[in-house]
Coordinates of C-alpha atoms in Angstrom, one line a residue:
X1 CA 12.3 35.8 -63.9
X2 CA 8.6 36.2 -64.0
X3 CA 8.1 32.6 -64.7
X4 CA 10.2 31.6 -61.7
X5 CA 8.2 33.8 -59.4
X6 CA 5.0 32.4 -60.8
X7 CA 6.1 28.9 -60.3
X8 CA 7.3 29.6 -56.8
X9 CA 3.9 31.2 -56.0
X10 CA 2.0 28.2 -57.4
X11 CA 4.0 25.9 -55.1
X12 CA 2.3 25.2 -51.9
X13 CA 3.5 23.7 -48.7
X14 CA 1.2 20.9 -47.6
X15 CA 0.4 20.7 -43.9
X16 CA 1.7 17.6 -42.2
X17 CA -0.8 14.8 -41.8
X18 CA -1.1 13.9 -38.1
X19 CA -3.5 11.3 -36.8
X20 CA -4.3 12.9 -33.5
X21 CA -6.5 10.0 -32.3
X22 CA -3.6 7.6 -32.4
X23 CA -1.5 10.0 -30.5
X24 CA -4.1 10.7 -27.9
X25 CA -2.5 8.8 -24.9
X26 CA 0.7 10.7 -25.3
X27 CA -1.0 14.0 -25.9
X28 CA -3.1 13.6 -22.8
X29 CA -0.1 13.0 -20.6
X30 CA 1.7 16.0 -22.1
X31 CA -1.5 18.1 -21.7
X32 CA -1.8 17.0 -18.0
X33 CA 1.9 18.0 -17.5
X34 CA 1.3 21.5 -19.0
X35 CA -1.8 21.8 -16.8
X36 CA 0.3 20.9 -13.8
X37 CA 2.7 23.7 -14.6
X38 CA -0.2 26.1 -14.6
X39 CA -1.4 24.7 -11.3
X40 CA 2.0 25.2 -9.9
X41 CA 2.0 28.8 -11.1
X42 CA -1.4 30.0 -10.2
X43 CA -3.2 27.5 -7.8
X44 CA -3.4 28.4 -4.0
X45 CA -0.7 26.8 -2.0
X46 CA -3.3 25.0 0.2
X47 CA -4.9 23.3 -2.8
X48 CA -1.8 22.7 -4.9
X49 CA -0.9 19.3 -3.8
X50 CA -4.5 17.9 -4.0
X51 CA -4.9 19.3 -7.5
X52 CA -1.6 17.9 -8.6
X53 CA -2.4 14.4 -7.4
X54 CA -5.8 14.4 -9.0
X55 CA -4.4 15.8 -12.3
X56 CA -1.5 13.3 -12.4
X57 CA -3.4 10.2 -11.4
X58 CA -6.4 11.2 -13.7
X59 CA -4.2 11.9 -16.6
X60 CA -2.3 8.7 -16.4
X61 CA -5.5 6.6 -15.9
X62 CA -7.2 8.4 -18.8
X63 CA -4.2 7.8 -21.0
X64 CA -4.2 4.1 -20.1
X65 CA -7.9 3.8 -20.9
X66 CA -7.2 5.5 -24.3
X67 CA -4.4 3.0 -25.0
X68 CA -6.7 0.1 -24.3
X69 CA -9.5 1.6 -26.5
X70 CA -7.0 2.1 -29.4
X71 CA -5.8 -1.5 -29.1
X72 CA -9.3 -2.9 -29.0
X73 CA -11.3 -0.7 -31.4
X74 CA -9.0 0.9 -33.9
X75 CA -9.7 -0.1 -37.5
X76 CA -5.9 -0.5 -38.2
X77 CA -5.6 -3.5 -36.0
X78 CA -9.1 -4.8 -36.8
X79 CA -8.2 -5.0 -40.5
X80 CA -5.3 -7.3 -39.8
X81 CA -2.5 -4.8 -40.2
X82 CA 0.3 -4.8 -37.7
X83 CA 0.0 -1.0 -37.2
X84 CA 0.6 2.3 -38.8
X85 CA 3.2 5.0 -39.1
X86 CA 1.8 8.5 -38.4
X87 CA 2.9 12.1 -38.0
X88 CA 4.8 12.0 -41.3
X89 CA 6.2 8.6 -40.5
X90 CA 8.0 9.8 -37.4
X91 CA 5.8 7.8 -34.9
X92 CA 4.8 4.1 -35.1
X93 CA 1.6 2.9 -33.5
X94 CA 1.6 -0.9 -33.5
X95 CA 0.7 -3.7 -31.0
X96 CA 4.1 -3.9 -29.3
X97 CA 4.1 -0.1 -28.9
X98 CA 0.6 -0.1 -27.3
X99 CA 1.6 -2.9 -24.9
X100 CA 4.7 -1.0 -23.8
X101 CA 2.8 2.2 -23.4
X102 CA 0.0 0.6 -21.4
X103 CA 2.8 -1.0 -19.2
X104 CA 4.5 2.4 -18.6
X105 CA 1.2 4.1 -17.9
X106 CA 0.1 1.6 -15.2
X107 CA 3.5 1.5 -13.6
X108 CA 3.7 5.3 -13.6
X109 CA 0.3 5.4 -11.9
X110 CA 1.6 3.3 -9.1
X111 CA 4.8 5.3 -8.9
X112 CA 2.8 8.6 -8.6
X113 CA 1.0 7.0 -5.6
X114 CA 4.4 6.7 -3.9
X115 CA 5.3 10.2 -4.8
X116 CA 2.0 11.5 -3.4
X117 CA 2.8 9.7 -0.1
X118 CA 6.4 11.1 0.0
X119 CA 5.3 14.6 -0.8
X120 CA 2.8 14.6 2.1
X121 CA 3.9 16.5 5.2
X122 CA 2.8 14.1 8.0
X123 CA 2.0 15.8 11.2
X124 CA 4.4 15.2 14.0
X125 CA 1.3 14.4 16.2
X126 CA 0.0 11.5 14.2
X127 CA 0.5 8.0 15.7
X128 CA 2.9 6.8 13.1
X129 CA 5.1 9.9 13.6
X130 CA 5.1 9.5 17.3
X131 CA 6.6 6.0 16.9
X132 CA 9.8 7.5 15.4
X133 CA 12.5 8.4 17.9
X134 CA 13.6 11.9 18.2
X135 CA 12.1 15.4 18.5
X136 CA 8.8 16.4 16.9
X137 CA 10.7 18.4 14.3
X138 CA 12.9 15.4 13.4
X139 CA 9.9 13.1 13.3
X140 CA 8.1 15.5 10.8
X141 CA 11.2 15.7 8.6
X142 CA 11.7 12.0 8.6
X143 CA 8.2 11.3 7.4
X144 CA 8.4 13.9 4.6
X145 CA 10.4 13.1 1.5
X146 CA 9.6 15.0 -1.6
X147 CA 8.2 18.3 -0.4
X148 CA 8.2 20.0 -3.8
X149 CA 4.9 20.0 -5.6
X150 CA 6.7 20.6 -8.9
X151 CA 7.6 16.9 -8.9
X152 CA 4.2 16.1 -10.3
X153 CA 4.5 18.0 -13.7
X154 CA 8.1 16.9 -13.9
X155 CA 7.0 13.2 -13.5
X156 CA 4.3 13.7 -16.2
X157 CA 6.8 15.2 -18.7
X158 CA 9.2 12.3 -18.0
X159 CA 6.3 9.8 -18.5
X160 CA 5.3 11.5 -21.8
X161 CA 8.9 11.1 -23.1
X162 CA 8.9 7.5 -22.0
X163 CA 5.7 6.9 -24.0
X164 CA 7.1 8.5 -27.2
X165 CA 10.6 6.9 -26.9
X166 CA 9.6 3.3 -27.9
X167 CA 7.1 4.6 -30.5
X168 CA 9.6 6.7 -32.4
X169 CA 10.0 5.7 -36.0
X170 CA 13.0 7.9 -36.8
X171 CA 16.1 8.5 -34.9
X172 CA 15.6 12.3 -34.5
X173 CA 12.2 11.8 -32.9
X174 CA 13.8 9.1 -30.7
X175 CA 16.5 11.5 -29.6
X176 CA 14.0 14.2 -28.8
X177 CA 11.9 11.7 -26.7
X178 CA 15.1 10.6 -25.0
X179 CA 15.9 14.0 -23.8
X180 CA 12.3 14.8 -22.9
X181 CA 12.3 11.7 -20.5
X182 CA 15.8 12.4 -19.2
X183 CA 15.9 16.1 -18.3
X184 CA 13.0 15.8 -15.8
X185 CA 14.6 12.7 -14.2
X186 CA 17.9 14.7 -13.7
X187 CA 15.9 17.2 -11.7
X188 CA 13.8 14.7 -9.9
X189 CA 16.9 12.9 -8.6
X190 CA 18.1 15.9 -6.8
X191 CA 14.8 16.8 -5.0
X192 CA 15.2 14.6 -1.8
X193 CA 14.6 16.7 1.3
X194 CA 16.7 14.4 3.5
X195 CA 20.3 13.6 2.6
X196 CA 20.3 16.5 0.2
X197 CA 24.0 16.3 -0.7
X198 CA 23.7 12.6 -1.6
X199 CA 20.6 13.4 -3.7
X200 CA 22.2 16.2 -5.6
X201 CA 25.4 14.2 -6.1
X202 CA 23.2 11.5 -7.7
X203 CA 21.5 14.1 -9.9
X204 CA 24.8 15.4 -11.0
X205 CA 26.2 11.9 -11.9
X206 CA 23.1 11.0 -13.8
X207 CA 23.1 14.3 -15.7
X208 CA 26.8 14.1 -16.7
X209 CA 26.8 10.5 -17.7
X210 CA 23.4 10.8 -19.3
X211 CA 24.8 13.7 -21.4
X212 CA 27.7 11.6 -22.5
X213 CA 25.3 8.7 -23.5
X214 CA 23.1 11.2 -25.4
X215 CA 26.2 12.5 -27.3
X216 CA 27.0 8.8 -28.3
X217 CA 23.4 8.4 -29.4
X218 CA 23.5 11.6 -31.5
X219 CA 26.8 10.6 -33.1
X220 CA 25.3 7.3 -34.1
X221 CA 22.3 9.1 -35.6
X222 CA 24.8 11.2 -37.6
X223 CA 26.7 8.1 -38.8
X224 CA 23.5 6.3 -39.8
X225 CA 22.2 9.4 -41.7
X226 CA 25.5 9.5 -43.6
X227 CA 25.0 5.9 -44.5
X228 CA 21.4 5.7 -45.4
X229 CA 20.6 9.4 -46.3
X230 CA 17.6 9.1 -43.8
X231 CA 17.0 8.9 -40.1
X232 CA 13.9 6.7 -40.5
X233 CA 14.3 3.1 -39.3
X234 CA 12.7 1.6 -42.4
X235 CA 15.0 3.5 -44.7
X236 CA 18.1 2.4 -42.6
X237 CA 16.9 -1.2 -42.9
X238 CA 16.5 -0.9 -46.6
X239 CA 19.9 0.6 -47.0
X240 CA 21.4 -2.1 -44.8
X241 CA 20.1 -4.7 -47.2
X242 CA 22.1 -3.1 -50.1
X243 CA 25.7 -4.1 -50.7
X244 CA 26.5 -0.9 -52.7
X245 CA 27.2 1.4 -49.7
X246 CA 30.3 1.2 -47.5
X247 CA 29.4 -0.6 -44.2
X248 CA 31.8 1.5 -42.0
X249 CA 29.2 4.2 -41.3
X250 CA 26.6 1.6 -40.7
X251 CA 28.5 -0.4 -38.0
X252 CA 29.9 2.7 -36.4
X253 CA 26.4 4.2 -36.2
X254 CA 25.0 0.8 -34.8
X255 CA 27.7 0.7 -32.1
X256 CA 27.3 4.4 -31.0
X257 CA 23.5 4.1 -31.1
X258 CA 23.6 0.9 -29.0
X259 CA 25.8 2.6 -26.4
X260 CA 23.2 5.3 -25.9
X261 CA 20.4 2.7 -25.6
X262 CA 22.3 0.3 -23.4
X263 CA 23.2 3.1 -21.0
X264 CA 19.5 3.7 -20.4
X265 CA 18.8 0.0 -19.5
X266 CA 21.9 -0.1 -17.3
X267 CA 23.8 -2.8 -19.1
X268 CA 27.5 -3.6 -18.4
X269 CA 29.8 -1.8 -19.1
X270 CA 27.4 1.3 -19.1
X271 CA 26.0 0.6 -15.6
X272 CA 28.2 2.7 -13.3
X273 CA 25.5 5.4 -12.8
X274 CA 22.9 3.1 -11.6
X275 CA 23.8 2.2 -8.0
X276 CA 24.8 5.7 -7.1
X277 CA 21.7 7.2 -8.6
X278 CA 19.3 4.7 -7.2
X279 CA 20.8 5.2 -3.7
X280 CA 20.9 8.9 -3.7
X281 CA 17.6 9.7 -5.4
X282 CA 14.3 9.9 -3.5
X283 CA 13.0 6.4 -3.3
X284 CA 9.7 7.1 -5.2
X285 CA 11.8 8.6 -8.1
X286 CA 14.0 5.5 -7.9
X287 CA 10.9 3.4 -8.3
X288 CA 9.8 5.4 -11.3
X289 CA 13.2 5.0 -13.0
X290 CA 13.7 1.3 -12.1
X291 CA 10.3 0.4 -13.6
X292 CA 9.0 2.9 -16.2
X293 CA 12.4 4.1 -17.6
X294 CA 13.6 0.5 -18.0
X295 CA 10.4 -0.5 -19.9
X296 CA 10.7 2.5 -22.2
X297 CA 14.4 2.0 -22.9
X298 CA 14.0 -1.6 -23.7
X299 CA 11.0 -0.8 -25.9
X300 CA 13.2 1.6 -27.9
X301 CA 16.1 -0.9 -27.9
X302 CA 13.7 -3.6 -29.3
X303 CA 12.4 -1.3 -32.0
X304 CA 15.8 -0.2 -33.2
X305 CA 17.4 -3.6 -33.3
X306 CA 14.3 -5.4 -34.6
X307 CA 13.3 -2.8 -37.3
X308 CA 16.4 -0.9 -38.4
X309 CA 18.9 -3.8 -37.8
X310 CA 16.7 -6.8 -38.2
X311 CA 18.6 -8.0 -41.2
X312 CA 21.9 -7.7 -39.4
X313 CA 21.3 -10.1 -36.5
X314 CA 24.5 -12.1 -37.3
X315 CA 26.4 -8.8 -37.0
X316 CA 25.1 -7.4 -33.7
X317 CA 24.3 -10.6 -31.8
X318 CA 27.9 -11.5 -30.9
X319 CA 28.4 -8.1 -29.3
X320 CA 25.0 -8.3 -27.6
X321 CA 26.0 -11.7 -26.3
X322 CA 29.0 -10.3 -24.6
X323 CA 27.0 -7.5 -23.1
X324 CA 24.3 -9.8 -21.8
X325 CA 26.8 -12.1 -20.2
X326 CA 28.8 -9.3 -18.5
X327 CA 25.5 -7.7 -17.3
X328 CA 24.1 -10.9 -15.8
X329 CA 27.3 -11.9 -14.1
X330 CA 28.5 -8.4 -13.2
X331 CA 25.2 -7.5 -11.6
X332 CA 24.8 -10.7 -9.6
X333 CA 28.4 -11.0 -8.4
X334 CA 28.7 -7.4 -7.3
X335 CA 25.3 -7.6 -5.5
X336 CA 26.9 -10.1 -3.2
X337 CA 29.0 -7.3 -1.6
X338 CA 26.3 -4.8 -1.1
X339 CA 25.3 -3.6 2.4
X340 CA 22.7 -1.1 1.3
X341 CA 19.2 -2.1 0.3
X342 CA 18.8 0.4 -2.5
X343 CA 22.2 -0.4 -4.0
X344 CA 21.4 -4.2 -3.7
X345 CA 18.2 -3.5 -5.7
X346 CA 20.2 -1.5 -8.2
X347 CA 22.6 -4.3 -8.9
X348 CA 19.7 -6.6 -9.0
X349 CA 18.2 -4.3 -11.7
X350 CA 21.4 -4.6 -13.7
X351 CA 21.3 -8.4 -13.6
X352 CA 17.5 -8.3 -14.6
X353 CA 18.4 -6.2 -17.6
X354 CA 20.9 -9.0 -18.7
X355 CA 18.0 -11.5 -18.5
X356 CA 15.8 -9.3 -20.7
X357 CA 18.7 -8.9 -23.1
X358 CA 18.6 -12.7 -23.7
X359 CA 15.1 -12.2 -25.0
X360 CA 16.3 -9.4 -27.3
X361 CA 19.1 -11.6 -28.6
X362 CA 16.6 -14.3 -29.6
X363 CA 15.5 -11.9 -32.4
X364 CA 12.2 -13.7 -32.9
X365 CA 8.6 -13.3 -32.0
X366 CA 8.9 -15.4 -28.8
X367 CA 11.9 -13.1 -27.7
X368 CA 9.7 -10.0 -28.1
X369 CA 6.8 -11.6 -26.4
X370 CA 8.9 -12.8 -23.5
X371 CA 10.6 -9.4 -23.1
X372 CA 7.3 -7.7 -23.0
X373 CA 6.0 -10.0 -20.3
X374 CA 9.2 -9.8 -18.3
X375 CA 9.1 -5.9 -18.4
X376 CA 5.7 -5.8 -16.9
X377 CA 6.2 -8.4 -14.3
X378 CA 9.5 -6.9 -13.1
X379 CA 8.0 -3.4 -13.1
X380 CA 5.4 -4.3 -10.5
X381 CA 7.7 -6.2 -8.3
X382 CA 10.3 -3.3 -8.3
X383 CA 7.8 -0.7 -7.4
X384 CA 6.5 -2.9 -4.6
X385 CA 10.0 -3.4 -3.3
X386 CA 10.9 0.2 -3.2
X387 CA 7.6 1.1 -1.6
X388 CA 8.5 -1.2 1.3
X389 CA 12.0 0.6 1.6
X390 CA 10.1 3.9 2.1
X391 CA 8.4 2.4 5.2
X392 CA 11.5 1.5 7.2
X393 CA 12.9 4.5 8.9
X394 CA 15.3 5.7 11.7
X395 CA 16.8 9.0 12.8
X396 CA 18.6 9.5 9.4
X397 CA 15.5 9.0 7.3
X398 CA 15.1 5.7 5.4
X399 CA 17.0 2.9 7.0
X400 CA 18.5 1.5 3.9
X401 CA 21.6 -0.2 5.5
X402 CA 21.1 -3.9 5.9
X403 CA 22.0 -3.9 9.5
X404 CA 19.0 -1.9 10.2
X405 CA 16.7 -4.6 8.7
X406 CA 17.8 -7.1 11.2
X407 CA 14.8 -8.6 13.0
X408 CA 12.3 -6.7 10.9
X409 CA 10.2 -9.9 10.6
X410 CA 9.7 -9.7 14.4
X411 CA 8.9 -6.1 14.5
X412 CA 6.6 -6.0 11.4
X413 CA 6.0 -9.5 10.0
X414 CA 3.6 -8.3 7.2
X415 CA 6.1 -5.7 5.8
X416 CA 9.0 -8.2 6.0
X417 CA 6.9 -10.9 4.4
X418 CA 6.0 -8.7 1.5
X419 CA 9.6 -7.6 1.0
X420 CA 10.7 -11.3 1.0
X421 CA 8.0 -11.9 -1.6
X422 CA 9.5 -9.4 -4.0
X423 CA 13.0 -10.7 -3.4
X424 CA 11.8 -14.2 -4.2
X425 CA 10.3 -12.9 -7.4
X426 CA 13.6 -11.2 -8.3
X427 CA 15.3 -14.5 -7.7
X428 CA 12.9 -16.3 -10.1
X429 CA 11.4 -18.8 -7.6
X430 CA 8.4 -20.7 -9.0
X431 CA 4.9 -19.4 -8.4
X432 CA 6.1 -15.8 -8.7
X433 CA 6.1 -13.5 -11.7
X434 CA 9.9 -13.5 -11.8
X435 CA 10.0 -17.2 -12.6
X436 CA 7.5 -17.0 -15.4
X437 CA 9.3 -14.0 -16.9
X438 CA 12.7 -15.8 -16.9
X439 CA 11.1 -18.9 -18.3
X440 CA 9.7 -16.9 -21.2
X441 CA 12.9 -15.1 -22.2
X442 CA 15.1 -18.2 -21.6
X443 CA 12.8 -20.3 -23.8
X444 CA 12.9 -17.7 -26.5
X445 CA 16.7 -17.6 -26.3
X446 CA 16.9 -21.4 -26.7
X447 CA 14.6 -21.2 -29.8
X448 CA 16.9 -18.6 -31.2
X449 CA 20.0 -20.7 -30.8
X450 CA 21.4 -19.0 -27.7
X451 CA 21.4 -22.0 -25.2
X452 CA 24.9 -21.1 -23.8
X453 CA 23.5 -17.7 -22.9
X454 CA 20.6 -19.4 -21.0
X455 CA 23.1 -21.5 -19.0
X456 CA 24.9 -18.4 -18.0
X457 CA 21.6 -16.8 -17.0
X458 CA 20.7 -19.8 -14.8
X459 CA 24.1 -19.5 -13.1
X460 CA 23.7 -15.8 -12.6
X461 CA 20.2 -16.4 -11.1
X462 CA 21.7 -18.9 -8.6
X463 CA 24.5 -16.4 -7.6
X464 CA 21.9 -13.6 -7.3
X465 CA 19.6 -15.7 -5.0
X466 CA 22.3 -15.6 -2.3
X467 CA 22.0 -11.8 -1.4
X468 CA 18.2 -12.2 -1.5
X469 CA 18.2 -15.1 0.9
X470 CA 20.7 -13.3 3.1
X471 CA 18.3 -10.4 3.5
X472 CA 15.4 -12.8 4.2
X473 CA 17.4 -14.6 6.9
X474 CA 18.5 -11.3 8.4
X475 CA 14.9 -10.1 8.7
X476 CA 13.4 -13.2 10.1
X477 CA 16.2 -15.1 12.0
X478 CA 18.1 -12.1 13.7
X479 CA 17.3 -10.3 16.7
X480 CA 16.2 -6.7 16.3
X481 CA 18.3 -3.9 17.9
X482 CA 17.0 -2.3 21.0
X483 CA 16.6 1.1 19.3
X484 CA 16.3 -0.2 15.8
X485 CA 14.3 1.4 13.0
X486 CA 10.5 1.6 13.0
X487 CA 8.0 0.8 10.3
X488 CA 6.0 3.7 9.4
X489 CA 2.2 2.9 9.0
X490 CA 1.6 3.5 5.3
X491 CA -1.1 5.7 4.1
X492 CA -3.6 4.7 1.5
X493 CA -1.3 5.7 -1.3
X494 CA 1.7 3.5 -0.3
X495 CA -0.7 0.7 0.8
X496 CA -2.2 0.7 -2.6
X497 CA 1.2 0.6 -4.3
X498 CA 2.4 -2.3 -2.2
X499 CA -0.8 -4.1 -2.7
X500 CA -0.8 -3.8 -6.4
X501 CA 2.8 -4.9 -6.6
X502 CA 2.1 -7.9 -4.4
X503 CA -1.0 -9.0 -6.2
X504 CA 0.7 -8.6 -9.6
X505 CA 3.7 -10.6 -8.5
X506 CA 1.5 -13.5 -7.2
X507 CA -1.1 -13.5 -9.9
X508 CA 1.4 -13.3 -12.8
X509 CA 3.3 -16.3 -11.1
X510 CA 0.2 -18.5 -10.6
X511 CA -2.1 -17.4 -13.5
X512 CA 0.4 -15.8 -16.0
X513 CA -1.5 -17.0 -19.2
X514 CA -3.7 -13.9 -19.7
X515 CA -0.8 -11.5 -19.7
X516 CA 1.3 -13.9 -21.7
X517 CA -1.6 -14.1 -24.3
X518 CA -1.6 -10.3 -24.5
X519 CA 2.2 -10.3 -25.0
X520 CA 2.0 -12.9 -27.6
X521 CA -0.7 -11.0 -29.4
X522 CA 1.2 -7.8 -29.3
X523 CA 4.4 -9.6 -30.6
X524 CA 2.5 -11.5 -33.3
X525 CA 3.4 -9.0 -36.0
X526 CA 6.7 -7.7 -34.4
X527 CA 7.0 -4.1 -35.3
X528 CA 5.5 -2.1 -38.1
X529 CA 8.1 -0.8 -40.6

């Protein structure tokens, strides 16, 4: 008895080894989110919005700089290693992770610019408010979207989860990151000041379906733990190479885990939430979800299928083929019937997810590189498109019905022209970022032996071009209604968001090589195990 007590006393519990420097971008975003909660609780109301904007933009910009510094100066990458697993092997910091995190941060920065514009109470006596029909009270309401300042810390918490999600090296950490990014988004979807019932309905649908997808993900984690005896991706990969264990738990876990991840990217048949949530949510929140959440979810999908199931490509690729084909064709065909701009962009996002899945299916370095480039290019164009949507307004708020966009090119040629640019990029027309992104993922798919999938992708792109062209024709070749919607003069925030989206769309279409080189460099070692 005495010996047992002495042995127990001699046993010490070692403190976990956490490399704080490699986690600094994620920690800075979470720190800014916590500071935002304190600002919301204690700052004077007149200063709260200004402090939130400065804190949010400063935190995201600082985290982006830290990410660039880590990629350029850290000794791990300078010594030729693909990366490192840190925090007791729960987080992986490698080149693809840093590329994805940098993409999320810059897209989140632009999204916060839109949120800052939407949360601003524009005076009813400003010139742009006076241009909106109706009473002074109605005009003030139409030009104010997100009036809740708590939107800023919620956004930062969601972005922090998005940064951790694709970096997670074990499934429990990935699940925690999934919940951290999802819960704030459920709240953000219901914060629209106008069309409150539609917004709250969107939030409830997203919450319920998101909870189901999280349950599938967690059941998959349990199955894989039962199979491998570990939740670490490298341990699951090692167990999958062994033929001694039953494969029933392995494939059941892979399927359930895939459902949870495919829900987040909005792939068919797990896309039902996307059109309703995109339509009902405040447009700046929709822009955040359509860009940053998609990048984060695809980053996690790539890590899981390339690291944990990289040796099982012949087993999961047939199912992924079916999902990609359904997603490309389903999104493009249903987009033909849409009469609401936000729902049209939602179905466009579904089809775009199918194109990115062709890069995932390639299961090679070119597929990873092409997917990374496509995510960055599509994210900028998406935020720019939703920023334009926030500017077109009528008595009911945002004029999202297509009939309201008739003749917009004659009322505001610049706004209509920029929206046409983003639609052309979504269609994959040459000299835009969309063409370069599709070329990159389709080329990788051909190299990976998925040429029939590329043919389906090209047909889907041709189908999807029709609703885009229809909107462009409606804007420039239709007569505007006598009392049609007006285009609100953008502030510096929205103007900067639109400008960044337009410049990125053009530059990445004409001079894509610098970003392609970065994506190729990031994908050169695939993922660290």
